Amino acid sequence: MTSPTRTSEVDAVVIGAGFSGIYMLKRLRDNLGMTARVFEAGNDVGGTWYWNRYPGARCDSEAYMYCFSFDKDLMQEWNWSGKYPEQPEILKYLQHVTDRFDLRSQIEFNTRVTAAHFNESNNRWLVETDQGDRISAQFLITGIGCISSGQIPDIPGRDSFVGESYHTGSWPHEGVNFTGKRVGVIGTGSSGVQSIPVIAEQAKHLTVFQRTPQYMVPARHHTVDREYLDDVKANYDEIWETARHSKSGFPYEMTDKSALSATADERTIAYEKGWEEGGFKFIAETFPDISVDLRANATASEFIRSKIREVVDNPDTAEKLLPRDHPFTSKRPLIDTNYYETYNRDNVELVDIRNEPIDKITSTGIRTEDGDYPLDIIVFATGFDAMTGSFFKMDIRGRNSLPLKEKWAAGPKTYLGLSTTGFPNMFMITGPGSPSVLSNMPVSIEQHVEFISDMLESMRERGFDVAEPNPQAEEDWVEHVNEVAEKTLYVLADSWYLGANIPGKPRVFMPYSGGVGDYRAKCEEIAAAGYEGYVLSTST
Ligand code: NAP
């Protein structure tokens, strides 16, 4: 532990000032009257949306649902400009919320939490930061996001490259000028497919290095008008209520139609309609069994492959872009704008690195088994050490000084994705084992923040000041998370949901796939039973 320069005592330390940290701070202050400090590594609020400023960065949740619902006036006064929210607009929204509720003064910016140790003698957390803070807190609450720890693969020669290189998740604030440059993008996940079309428009030449082709559905992004916003705002209560009790936190009208009971013509009509509408509705409002039944899924997967062949002019390029080694939706589904069309440009080239593996990065570009690709800029759109990576960057220790990293060495173990045995009074907003990344995040974040603050209030009323899940409750939850996941298609792909993108990471399905609505009902039952599964105690 580093030498202290700033010392204090608070009721709660919150880590991170994204959607989670901002709302948690508000609840702690306004509902519980607690003292709280938020530590944030960036120099402003925003979390994911502070760091991910790559060209084309936008959320795949519709804007009117990618926000808070806790304050009706806030919902009525904010106007989104488009169907999907762009990164600068989300950042502006979060800055607005922070200032509107006067939260900024309790946030320490440019400050990264380095360690948090639980002291069993006084049941308090000692939190340390890279700025020399040493804070004692009764509660430690993480709002560190699920996809925040960027991953650049260890390709030989990486440091020898003399050009510019960037990871999409820590993009320079002043932007990158691609004009006249030869650019290479490695990775074709959500970040890659959003940035590739925009970079292609600016760069002299763009080479995309693709490992796994993915399924994409068009976003059909557009600006929205007053009438659209008025309609949403008039129906906000109902929209949110539907989303809160839905499978994924969206207010879509789910059908119970099966792709397998429909005729081929009926399927084509439904898929064409979904394709025209765009976005996640393609999954929710066509045939829900495409995300649970492999045979149903095959019909949607083939439809998307037919669209790729239709859009991409060069048949060899189209062939390379066809996803075949995993079912649609088993990896995080992608929503695109002009992605496939981009391969019809003269200045864009696709390299299939499964057939032509990258040998090394040289001082002047990327060398594959088949030759050299000279580059001025390399963009790593290579993803994140998701769900656990950001926890492990901090030295978090619970009872008996056990490091969290050690407890989770074989995969994360939590109760409800909110708490973990041996780490009393530590709460994780959208932690592993909760719906989190399988949902529209703000819906899950609000539910967790409200669960935590209600629980702290209930503990206080009943005279308890220490909470920790009992080991059996945690074992049962972990088993349930695994059991539910085994029945899904998610386990059929090598994805970051399973940690498969990080060499050496245990292959464990980390989020909870039982659905937002059912999960909420379970949490409500647990709360109504006095926070069943937790051991609540009193320090003295
Ligand atoms: P990602 O989905 O993990 O994609 C990473 C890409 O890099 C994949 O194509 C991967 O190939 C490739 N890759 C990884 N290591 C590689 C290596 N050693 N050599 C070559 N290629 C390699 O990461 P992401 O695109 O940053 O997205 C992460 C998540 O963030 C998304 O799934 C989504 O949840 C969220 N996100 C959302 C939005 C949005 O809402 N629009 C935007 C950005 C991010 P493989 O597939 O073969 O592993």
Coordinates of C-alpha atoms and ligand atoms in Angstrom, one line a residue:
M1 CA 0.0 0.0 0.0
T2 CA 1.3 3.5 -0.9
S3 CA 2.0 6.2 1.6
P4 CA -1.2 8.2 2.5
T5 CA -1.7 11.8 1.7
R6 CA -5.5 12.2 1.8
T7 CA -7.3 10.4 4.6
S8 CA -11.0 10.4 5.4
E9 CA -14.0 8.3 6.5
V10 CA -17.2 8.0 4.6
D11 CA -20.2 5.7 4.7
A12 CA -19.6 4.5 1.1
V13 CA -17.0 4.5 -1.6
V14 CA -18.3 4.1 -5.1
I15 CA -15.9 3.2 -7.9
G16 CA -16.7 4.6 -11.3
A17 CA -18.8 7.6 -12.5
G18 CA -20.6 6.1 -15.4
F19 CA -24.4 5.4 -15.4
S20 CA -23.9 3.1 -12.3
G21 CA -21.8 5.4 -10.1
I22 CA -23.8 8.5 -10.8
Y23 CA -27.1 7.0 -9.8
M24 CA -25.7 5.1 -6.9
L25 CA -24.2 8.4 -5.5
K26 CA -27.6 10.1 -5.9
R27 CA -29.4 7.3 -4.0
L28 CA -26.8 7.1 -1.2
R29 CA -27.0 10.9 -0.7
D30 CA -30.7 11.6 -1.3
N31 CA -32.4 8.4 -0.1
L32 CA -30.1 7.4 2.7
G33 CA -28.4 10.6 3.7
M34 CA -25.1 8.9 3.6
T35 CA -21.7 10.4 3.0
A36 CA -20.1 9.0 -0.2
R37 CA -17.1 9.5 -2.4
V38 CA -16.9 8.4 -6.0
F39 CA -13.6 7.7 -7.6
E40 CA -13.3 8.0 -11.3
A41 CA -10.2 7.4 -13.4
G42 CA -11.3 9.7 -16.2
N43 CA -11.4 13.5 -16.0
D44 CA -15.2 13.6 -16.4
V45 CA -18.3 11.4 -15.9
G46 CA -19.4 8.9 -18.5
G47 CA -17.5 5.6 -17.9
T48 CA -17.7 3.6 -21.1
W49 CA -18.9 6.6 -23.0
Y50 CA -16.0 8.7 -21.7
W51 CA -13.4 6.3 -23.1
N52 CA -15.0 4.8 -26.2
R53 CA -14.7 7.8 -28.6
Y54 CA -13.7 5.9 -31.7
P55 CA -15.3 7.0 -35.0
G56 CA -18.9 5.8 -35.3
A57 CA -19.3 5.0 -31.6
R58 CA -22.9 4.7 -30.9
C59 CA -25.1 2.5 -28.6
D60 CA -27.2 -0.3 -30.0
S61 CA -30.1 0.3 -27.6
E62 CA -32.6 2.9 -28.9
A63 CA -31.9 6.3 -27.4
Y64 CA -35.2 6.7 -25.6
M65 CA -34.4 3.6 -23.6
Y66 CA -30.7 4.2 -23.0
C67 CA -31.2 6.6 -20.1
F68 CA -32.4 6.8 -16.6
S69 CA -36.1 6.4 -15.6
F70 CA -35.8 7.4 -11.9
D71 CA -36.8 11.0 -12.5
K72 CA -39.9 11.8 -14.6
D73 CA -38.9 15.5 -15.2
L74 CA -35.5 14.4 -16.4
M75 CA -37.2 12.0 -18.9
Q76 CA -39.5 14.7 -20.1
E77 CA -36.9 17.4 -20.5
W78 CA -34.2 15.5 -22.4
N79 CA -34.4 15.2 -26.2
W80 CA -32.5 12.6 -28.1
S81 CA -31.6 13.5 -31.7
G82 CA -31.7 10.1 -33.3
K83 CA -33.0 6.5 -33.1
Y84 CA -29.7 5.4 -31.5
P85 CA -27.6 7.6 -29.3
E86 CA -24.2 8.7 -30.5
Q87 CA -21.3 8.6 -28.0
P88 CA -21.0 12.4 -27.7
E89 CA -24.7 12.7 -27.0
I90 CA -24.6 10.0 -24.3
L91 CA -21.7 11.7 -22.7
K92 CA -23.6 15.0 -22.8
Y93 CA -26.6 13.3 -21.2
L94 CA -24.6 11.9 -18.4
Q95 CA -22.9 15.3 -17.8
H96 CA -26.4 16.9 -17.7
V97 CA -27.6 14.3 -15.1
T98 CA -24.6 14.9 -13.0
D99 CA -25.0 18.7 -13.0
R100 CA -28.8 18.6 -12.7
F101 CA -28.6 16.6 -9.5
D102 CA -25.5 18.5 -8.3
L103 CA -23.4 15.3 -8.0
R104 CA -20.0 16.5 -9.3
S105 CA -18.6 17.8 -6.0
Q106 CA -18.6 14.3 -4.5
I107 CA -16.7 12.8 -7.4
E108 CA -12.9 12.6 -7.4
F109 CA -11.8 12.7 -11.1
N110 CA -8.4 11.5 -12.5
T111 CA -8.3 9.1 -9.6
R112 CA -8.0 5.4 -9.9
V113 CA -8.7 3.0 -7.0
T114 CA -5.7 0.7 -6.7
A115 CA -6.7 -1.3 -3.6
A116 CA -9.6 -2.1 -1.3
H117 CA -9.0 -4.2 1.8
F118 CA -11.7 -5.4 4.2
N119 CA -10.6 -4.9 7.8
E120 CA -12.3 -7.6 10.0
S121 CA -11.5 -5.8 13.2
N122 CA -13.8 -2.9 12.5
N123 CA -15.8 -4.3 9.5
R124 CA -14.7 -1.4 7.3
W125 CA -13.1 -1.2 3.9
L126 CA -9.8 0.6 3.5
V127 CA -9.7 2.0 0.0
E128 CA -6.5 3.4 -1.7
T129 CA -6.1 5.4 -4.9
D130 CA -3.3 6.3 -7.2
Q131 CA -3.5 9.9 -5.9
G132 CA -2.6 8.8 -2.4
D133 CA -6.2 8.7 -0.9
R134 CA -6.7 6.4 2.0
I135 CA -10.4 6.2 2.8
S136 CA -12.2 4.1 5.3
A137 CA -15.7 3.2 4.2
Q138 CA -18.5 0.9 5.6
F139 CA -19.6 0.0 2.1
L140 CA -17.7 -0.6 -1.1
I141 CA -19.8 -0.3 -4.2
T142 CA -18.4 -1.0 -7.7
G143 CA -19.8 0.7 -10.7
I144 CA -16.9 -0.2 -13.0
G145 CA -18.8 -1.4 -16.0
C146 CA -18.6 -4.9 -17.5
I147 CA -16.5 -4.0 -20.6
S148 CA -13.9 -1.5 -19.5
S149 CA -10.6 -3.3 -19.4
G150 CA -9.2 -3.1 -23.0
Q151 CA -7.4 -6.0 -24.5
I152 CA -4.6 -5.7 -27.1
P153 CA -3.4 -9.1 -28.2
D154 CA 0.2 -10.0 -27.7
I155 CA 1.1 -10.1 -31.3
P156 CA 4.9 -10.4 -31.8
G157 CA 6.6 -7.2 -32.8
R158 CA 3.8 -5.0 -31.5
D159 CA 6.1 -2.4 -30.0
S160 CA 8.3 -2.2 -33.1
F161 CA 5.6 -0.4 -35.1
V162 CA 6.7 3.2 -35.8
G163 CA 3.2 4.4 -36.9
E164 CA 0.3 5.4 -34.7
S165 CA -1.8 2.7 -32.9
Y166 CA -4.9 2.9 -30.9
H167 CA -7.4 0.7 -29.0
T168 CA -11.0 1.6 -29.6
G169 CA -11.7 1.6 -25.9
S170 CA -9.2 4.3 -25.0
W171 CA -9.5 6.6 -28.0
P172 CA -7.7 10.0 -28.0
H173 CA -10.0 12.9 -27.1
E174 CA -8.6 15.1 -29.9
G175 CA -9.6 12.4 -32.5
V176 CA -7.5 10.7 -35.1
N177 CA -7.0 12.0 -38.6
F178 CA -7.1 9.2 -41.1
T179 CA -6.9 11.4 -44.2
G180 CA -4.4 10.1 -46.7
K181 CA -3.3 7.2 -44.4
R182 CA -3.0 3.5 -44.8
V183 CA -5.0 2.1 -41.9
G184 CA -5.3 -1.5 -40.6
V185 CA -8.2 -2.5 -38.3
I186 CA -7.8 -5.7 -36.3
G187 CA -11.2 -7.0 -35.0
T188 CA -14.7 -7.1 -36.3
G189 CA -16.8 -7.0 -33.1
S190 CA -19.2 -4.2 -32.2
S191 CA -16.4 -1.6 -32.1
G192 CA -14.7 -2.7 -35.3
V193 CA -18.0 -2.8 -37.3
Q194 CA -18.9 0.7 -36.2
S195 CA -15.6 2.2 -36.9
I196 CA -14.7 0.4 -40.1
P197 CA -17.2 2.2 -42.4
V198 CA -16.3 5.7 -41.0
I199 CA -12.6 5.1 -41.2
A200 CA -13.0 3.8 -44.8
E201 CA -14.5 7.1 -45.8
Q202 CA -11.5 9.0 -44.6
A203 CA -8.5 6.8 -45.1
K204 CA -6.5 6.4 -48.3
H205 CA -6.6 2.6 -47.8
L206 CA -8.1 0.4 -45.2
T207 CA -7.2 -3.2 -44.5
V208 CA -9.5 -5.1 -42.2
F209 CA -8.0 -8.1 -40.4
Q210 CA -10.9 -10.4 -39.6
R211 CA -10.6 -13.5 -37.4
T212 CA -14.3 -14.5 -37.1
P213 CA -17.0 -13.3 -39.5
Q214 CA -20.1 -12.1 -37.6
Y215 CA -23.8 -11.8 -38.2
M216 CA -25.0 -8.2 -38.5
V217 CA -28.4 -6.6 -38.8
P218 CA -28.7 -3.1 -40.2
A219 CA -29.3 -0.3 -37.6
R220 CA -31.4 1.8 -39.9
H221 CA -30.3 4.8 -37.8
H222 CA -32.1 8.1 -38.5
T223 CA -32.8 11.4 -36.8
V224 CA -36.0 11.6 -34.8
D225 CA -38.5 14.4 -34.8
R226 CA -40.7 16.2 -32.2
E227 CA -43.7 13.9 -32.9
Y228 CA -41.6 10.8 -32.3
L229 CA -40.3 12.2 -29.0
D230 CA -43.7 13.4 -27.9
D231 CA -45.2 10.0 -28.5
V232 CA -42.4 8.2 -26.5
K233 CA -42.7 10.7 -23.7
A234 CA -46.5 10.3 -23.5
N235 CA -46.1 6.6 -23.1
Y236 CA -42.9 6.5 -21.0
D237 CA -44.4 4.8 -17.9
E238 CA -45.8 1.9 -19.9
I239 CA -42.6 1.6 -22.0
W240 CA -40.4 1.3 -18.9
E241 CA -42.8 -1.1 -17.2
T242 CA -42.6 -3.4 -20.2
A243 CA -38.9 -3.1 -20.4
R244 CA -38.4 -3.8 -16.7
H245 CA -40.3 -7.1 -16.9
S246 CA -39.0 -8.2 -20.3
K247 CA -36.3 -10.7 -21.2
S248 CA -33.6 -8.2 -22.2
G249 CA -34.7 -4.8 -20.9
F250 CA -36.3 -3.6 -24.1
P251 CA -40.0 -2.7 -24.6
Y252 CA -40.4 -4.7 -27.7
E253 CA -43.6 -6.5 -28.6
M254 CA -42.5 -10.1 -28.3
T255 CA -44.4 -12.6 -30.4
D256 CA -44.7 -16.2 -29.5
K257 CA -44.4 -17.3 -33.1
S258 CA -42.0 -20.1 -33.9
A259 CA -39.7 -20.0 -36.9
L260 CA -40.2 -23.8 -37.2
S261 CA -44.0 -23.6 -37.4
A262 CA -43.9 -20.9 -40.0
T263 CA -43.8 -21.7 -43.7
A264 CA -40.7 -20.7 -45.7
D265 CA -42.6 -17.8 -47.2
E266 CA -43.9 -16.6 -43.8
R267 CA -40.3 -16.7 -42.5
T268 CA -39.0 -14.7 -45.4
I269 CA -41.7 -12.0 -45.0
A270 CA -41.0 -11.8 -41.2
Y271 CA -37.2 -11.6 -41.7
E272 CA -37.5 -9.0 -44.5
K273 CA -39.7 -6.9 -42.3
G274 CA -37.2 -7.2 -39.4
W275 CA -34.3 -6.4 -41.7
E276 CA -36.1 -3.3 -42.9
E277 CA -36.9 -2.2 -39.4
G278 CA -33.4 -3.0 -38.2
G279 CA -31.7 -3.3 -34.8
F280 CA -32.5 -5.9 -32.1
K281 CA -36.1 -6.0 -33.1
F282 CA -34.9 -8.3 -35.8
I283 CA -34.5 -10.9 -33.0
A284 CA -37.3 -9.9 -30.7
E285 CA -40.1 -9.4 -33.1
T286 CA -39.6 -12.1 -35.7
F287 CA -39.4 -15.5 -34.1
P288 CA -38.1 -15.6 -30.5
D289 CA -37.1 -19.3 -30.9
I290 CA -34.2 -18.2 -33.2
S291 CA -32.2 -17.4 -30.0
V292 CA -32.9 -20.7 -28.3
D293 CA -33.5 -23.4 -30.9
L294 CA -30.7 -24.4 -33.3
R295 CA -33.0 -25.4 -36.1
A296 CA -35.0 -22.2 -35.8
N297 CA -31.7 -20.3 -35.6
A298 CA -30.4 -21.8 -38.8
T299 CA -33.2 -20.2 -40.7
A300 CA -32.2 -16.7 -39.5
S301 CA -28.5 -17.4 -39.9
E302 CA -29.1 -18.4 -43.5
F303 CA -31.2 -15.3 -44.1
I304 CA -28.4 -13.1 -43.0
R305 CA -25.9 -15.0 -45.1
S306 CA -28.1 -14.5 -48.1
K307 CA -28.2 -10.7 -47.4
I308 CA -24.3 -10.6 -47.2
R309 CA -24.1 -12.3 -50.6
E310 CA -26.7 -9.8 -51.9
V311 CA -24.9 -6.7 -50.7
V312 CA -21.2 -7.5 -51.2
D313 CA -20.2 -7.3 -54.9
N314 CA -17.1 -9.4 -54.9
P315 CA -18.1 -13.1 -54.3
D316 CA -14.7 -14.0 -52.8
T317 CA -15.0 -11.1 -50.3
A318 CA -18.6 -12.1 -49.6
E319 CA -17.5 -15.7 -48.9
K320 CA -15.0 -14.5 -46.4
L321 CA -17.6 -12.5 -44.6
L322 CA -20.1 -15.3 -44.2
P323 CA -20.3 -16.5 -40.5
R324 CA -20.5 -20.2 -40.3
D325 CA -18.7 -21.4 -37.2
H326 CA -21.3 -20.2 -34.6
P327 CA -25.1 -19.6 -34.6
F328 CA -26.6 -16.1 -34.9
T329 CA -27.0 -14.5 -31.4
S330 CA -24.5 -16.9 -29.7
K331 CA -22.0 -14.0 -29.8
R332 CA -23.3 -10.5 -28.9
P333 CA -25.5 -9.6 -32.0
L334 CA -24.1 -6.7 -34.0
I335 CA -26.0 -3.8 -35.4
D336 CA -24.3 -2.1 -38.4
T337 CA -24.5 1.0 -40.6
N338 CA -23.0 0.3 -44.1
Y339 CA -20.7 -2.4 -42.8
Y340 CA -21.1 -4.9 -45.7
E341 CA -21.4 -2.1 -48.2
T342 CA -18.0 -0.8 -47.2
Y343 CA -16.4 -3.8 -48.8
N344 CA -17.6 -2.6 -52.2
R345 CA -15.3 0.4 -51.9
D346 CA -12.1 0.4 -53.9
N347 CA -10.0 1.4 -51.0
V348 CA -11.0 -1.4 -48.7
E349 CA -9.5 -4.9 -48.4
L350 CA -10.5 -7.8 -46.2
V351 CA -7.9 -10.2 -44.9
D352 CA -9.2 -13.5 -43.4
I353 CA -6.6 -14.2 -40.8
R354 CA -7.9 -17.7 -40.1
N355 CA -6.6 -18.6 -43.6
E356 CA -3.8 -16.1 -43.6
P357 CA -2.7 -15.7 -39.9
I358 CA -0.8 -12.7 -38.7
D359 CA 2.9 -13.6 -38.2
K360 CA 4.0 -10.4 -36.6
I361 CA 3.7 -6.6 -36.5
T362 CA 6.7 -5.0 -38.2
S363 CA 8.0 -1.4 -37.9
T364 CA 6.0 -0.6 -41.1
G365 CA 2.8 -2.7 -40.9
I366 CA 1.4 -6.2 -40.4
R367 CA 3.0 -9.3 -41.9
T368 CA 0.8 -12.3 -42.5
E369 CA 1.8 -15.8 -43.7
D370 CA 1.1 -14.5 -47.2
G371 CA 2.8 -11.1 -47.2
D372 CA 3.2 -7.6 -45.9
Y373 CA 0.5 -5.0 -45.4
P374 CA 2.2 -1.6 -45.1
L375 CA 0.3 0.7 -42.6
D376 CA 0.5 4.2 -41.1
I377 CA -2.1 3.5 -38.4
I378 CA -3.2 0.3 -36.6
V379 CA -6.5 0.3 -34.8
F380 CA -7.0 -2.5 -32.3
A381 CA -10.7 -3.2 -32.1
T382 CA -9.8 -6.3 -30.2
G383 CA -12.2 -6.1 -27.3
F384 CA -12.0 -6.3 -23.6
D385 CA -11.2 -8.5 -20.6
A386 CA -14.9 -8.4 -19.8
M387 CA -16.8 -8.8 -16.5
T388 CA -13.8 -9.6 -14.3
G389 CA -10.8 -7.7 -15.9
S390 CA -11.6 -4.4 -14.2
F391 CA -12.0 -6.1 -10.8
F392 CA -8.6 -7.8 -11.1
K393 CA -6.8 -4.6 -11.9
M394 CA -7.5 -3.5 -8.3
D395 CA -6.1 -5.3 -5.3
I396 CA -9.4 -6.2 -3.7
R397 CA -9.1 -8.3 -0.5
G398 CA -11.8 -9.7 1.7
R399 CA -11.8 -11.7 4.9
N400 CA -8.5 -13.3 5.8
S401 CA -6.9 -11.0 3.2
L402 CA -8.1 -13.2 0.5
P403 CA -7.6 -11.5 -2.9
L404 CA -10.8 -11.5 -5.1
K405 CA -8.6 -12.6 -8.0
E406 CA -7.8 -15.8 -6.0
K407 CA -11.4 -16.4 -5.0
W408 CA -12.5 -16.1 -8.6
A409 CA -9.5 -17.9 -10.1
A410 CA -11.7 -20.6 -11.7
G411 CA -14.4 -18.0 -12.7
P412 CA -16.5 -15.4 -10.9
K413 CA -18.7 -16.6 -8.0
T414 CA -21.4 -14.3 -6.8
Y415 CA -24.8 -14.2 -5.2
L416 CA -27.1 -12.5 -7.7
G417 CA -24.1 -10.8 -9.4
L418 CA -24.4 -8.3 -6.5
S419 CA -22.2 -9.7 -3.7
T420 CA -19.6 -12.4 -3.1
T421 CA -19.0 -14.4 0.1
G422 CA -16.0 -13.4 2.0
F423 CA -16.2 -9.7 0.9
P424 CA -18.8 -8.3 3.3
N425 CA -20.5 -5.0 2.5
M426 CA -19.1 -5.0 -1.1
F427 CA -21.8 -4.6 -3.7
M428 CA -21.3 -4.9 -7.5
I429 CA -23.5 -3.0 -9.8
T430 CA -24.1 -5.3 -12.8
G431 CA -21.5 -7.8 -11.5
P432 CA -20.9 -11.2 -13.1
G433 CA -23.9 -13.5 -12.5
S434 CA -26.5 -10.8 -13.2
P435 CA -28.3 -10.0 -16.5
S436 CA -25.9 -7.0 -17.1
V437 CA -24.5 -7.3 -20.6
L438 CA -27.4 -9.5 -21.9
S439 CA -29.7 -6.6 -21.3
N440 CA -30.3 -2.9 -22.0
M441 CA -27.8 -1.7 -19.4
P442 CA -29.6 1.3 -17.8
V443 CA -32.6 -0.9 -17.0
S444 CA -30.3 -3.4 -15.1
I445 CA -28.2 -0.7 -13.6
E446 CA -31.3 1.1 -12.1
Q447 CA -32.6 -2.2 -10.7
H448 CA -29.2 -3.0 -9.0
V449 CA -28.8 0.5 -7.6
E450 CA -32.3 0.5 -6.2
F451 CA -31.8 -3.0 -4.8
I452 CA -28.6 -2.0 -3.0
S453 CA -29.9 1.2 -1.6
D454 CA -33.2 -0.4 -0.4
M455 CA -31.1 -3.2 1.2
L456 CA -28.9 -0.7 3.0
E457 CA -31.9 1.2 4.2
S458 CA -33.5 -2.0 5.5
M459 CA -30.3 -3.0 7.2
R460 CA -30.2 0.3 9.0
E461 CA -33.8 0.1 10.1
R462 CA -33.2 -3.4 11.5
G463 CA -29.9 -2.4 13.2
F464 CA -27.6 -4.4 11.0
D465 CA -24.4 -3.0 9.5
V466 CA -22.7 -6.0 7.9
A467 CA -24.1 -8.0 5.0
E468 CA -22.5 -11.0 3.3
P469 CA -24.1 -13.8 1.2
N470 CA -24.1 -17.1 2.9
P471 CA -21.9 -19.7 1.1
Q472 CA -24.8 -22.0 0.2
A473 CA -26.9 -19.2 -1.3
E474 CA -23.9 -18.3 -3.5
E475 CA -23.2 -21.9 -4.5
D476 CA -26.9 -22.3 -5.5
W477 CA -26.9 -19.1 -7.5
V478 CA -23.7 -20.0 -9.4
E479 CA -25.2 -23.4 -10.2
H480 CA -28.4 -21.8 -11.4
V481 CA -26.5 -19.3 -13.6
N482 CA -24.6 -22.2 -15.1
E483 CA -27.7 -24.4 -15.5
V484 CA -29.6 -21.6 -17.3
A485 CA -26.6 -20.8 -19.6
E486 CA -26.2 -24.5 -20.6
K487 CA -29.6 -24.4 -22.2
T488 CA -28.8 -21.4 -24.4
L489 CA -26.9 -21.0 -27.7
Y490 CA -24.4 -18.7 -26.0
V491 CA -22.2 -21.7 -25.0
L492 CA -21.8 -22.6 -28.7
A493 CA -19.5 -19.7 -29.6
D494 CA -16.1 -18.6 -28.4
S495 CA -17.1 -15.2 -27.0
W496 CA -16.1 -12.7 -24.3
Y497 CA -19.2 -13.8 -22.5
L498 CA -17.3 -17.0 -21.8
G499 CA -13.9 -15.3 -21.4
A500 CA -12.8 -17.1 -24.6
N501 CA -11.1 -14.0 -26.0
I502 CA -8.5 -13.9 -23.3
P503 CA -5.7 -16.5 -23.4
G504 CA -5.8 -18.5 -20.1
K505 CA -9.0 -17.1 -18.8
P506 CA -11.3 -19.9 -17.4
R507 CA -14.2 -20.7 -19.8
V508 CA -17.2 -19.8 -17.6
F509 CA -20.4 -18.1 -18.9
M510 CA -20.3 -14.9 -16.8
P511 CA -23.6 -13.0 -17.2
Y512 CA -27.0 -14.4 -16.1
S513 CA -29.1 -15.5 -19.0
G514 CA -32.4 -16.1 -17.2
G515 CA -33.8 -12.7 -18.3
V516 CA -34.2 -9.3 -16.8
G517 CA -37.9 -9.7 -15.7
D518 CA -37.4 -13.1 -14.0
Y519 CA -34.3 -11.8 -12.4
R520 CA -36.0 -8.7 -11.0
A521 CA -38.9 -10.9 -9.6
K522 CA -36.3 -13.1 -7.9
C523 CA -34.6 -10.1 -6.3
E524 CA -37.9 -8.7 -5.2
E525 CA -38.8 -12.1 -3.5
I526 CA -35.4 -12.1 -1.8
A527 CA -35.8 -8.6 -0.5
A528 CA -39.4 -9.3 0.7
A529 CA -38.0 -12.2 2.6
G530 CA -35.6 -9.9 4.5
Y531 CA -32.8 -10.3 2.0
E532 CA -32.8 -14.1 2.1
G533 CA -29.4 -15.6 1.3
Y534 CA -27.5 -12.9 3.0
V535 CA -26.1 -13.1 6.5
L536 CA -26.9 -9.8 8.2
S537 CA -25.1 -9.0 11.4
T538 CA -24.1 -6.2 13.8
S539 CA -20.5 -5.2 14.3
T540 CA -20.8 -4.7 18.0
Ligands
NAP1 P1 -15.3 -7.9 -29.3 O1 -16.7 -8.0 -29.5 O2 -14.7 -8.8 -28.3 O3 -14.6 -8.0 -30.6 C1 -13.2 -8.1 -30.7 C2 -12.8 -8.4 -32.1 O4 -11.3 -8.6 -32.1 C3 -13.3 -9.8 -32.6 O5 -13.5 -9.7 -34.0 C4 -12.2 -10.7 -32.3 O6 -12.2 -11.9 -33.1 C5 -11.0 -9.8 -32.6 N1 -9.8 -10.3 -31.9 C6 -9.6 -10.4 -30.6 N2 -8.3 -10.9 -30.4 C7 -7.8 -11.0 -31.6 C8 -6.5 -11.5 -32.0 N3 -5.6 -11.9 -31.1 N4 -6.2 -11.5 -33.3 C9 -7.2 -11.1 -34.2 N5 -8.4 -10.7 -33.9 C10 -8.7 -10.6 -32.6 O7 -14.9 -6.4 -28.8 P2 -15.7 -5.0 -29.1 O8 -16.0 -5.0 -30.6 O9 -14.9 -3.9 -28.6 O10 -17.0 -5.2 -28.4 C11 -17.1 -5.6 -27.0 C12 -18.5 -5.4 -26.5 O11 -18.7 -4.1 -26.1 C13 -19.6 -5.7 -27.5 O12 -19.9 -7.1 -27.6 C14 -20.7 -4.9 -26.9 O13 -21.3 -5.6 -25.8 C15 -20.0 -3.7 -26.4 N6 -20.0 -2.6 -27.4 C16 -21.2 -2.1 -27.8 C17 -21.3 -1.2 -28.7 C18 -22.7 -0.8 -29.2 O14 -23.6 -0.7 -28.4 N7 -22.8 -0.4 -30.4 C19 -20.2 -0.7 -29.4 C20 -19.0 -1.2 -29.0 C21 -18.9 -2.2 -28.0 P3 -13.0 -13.2 -32.6 O15 -14.4 -12.9 -32.8 O16 -12.4 -14.3 -33.4 O17 -12.6 -13.4 -31.1

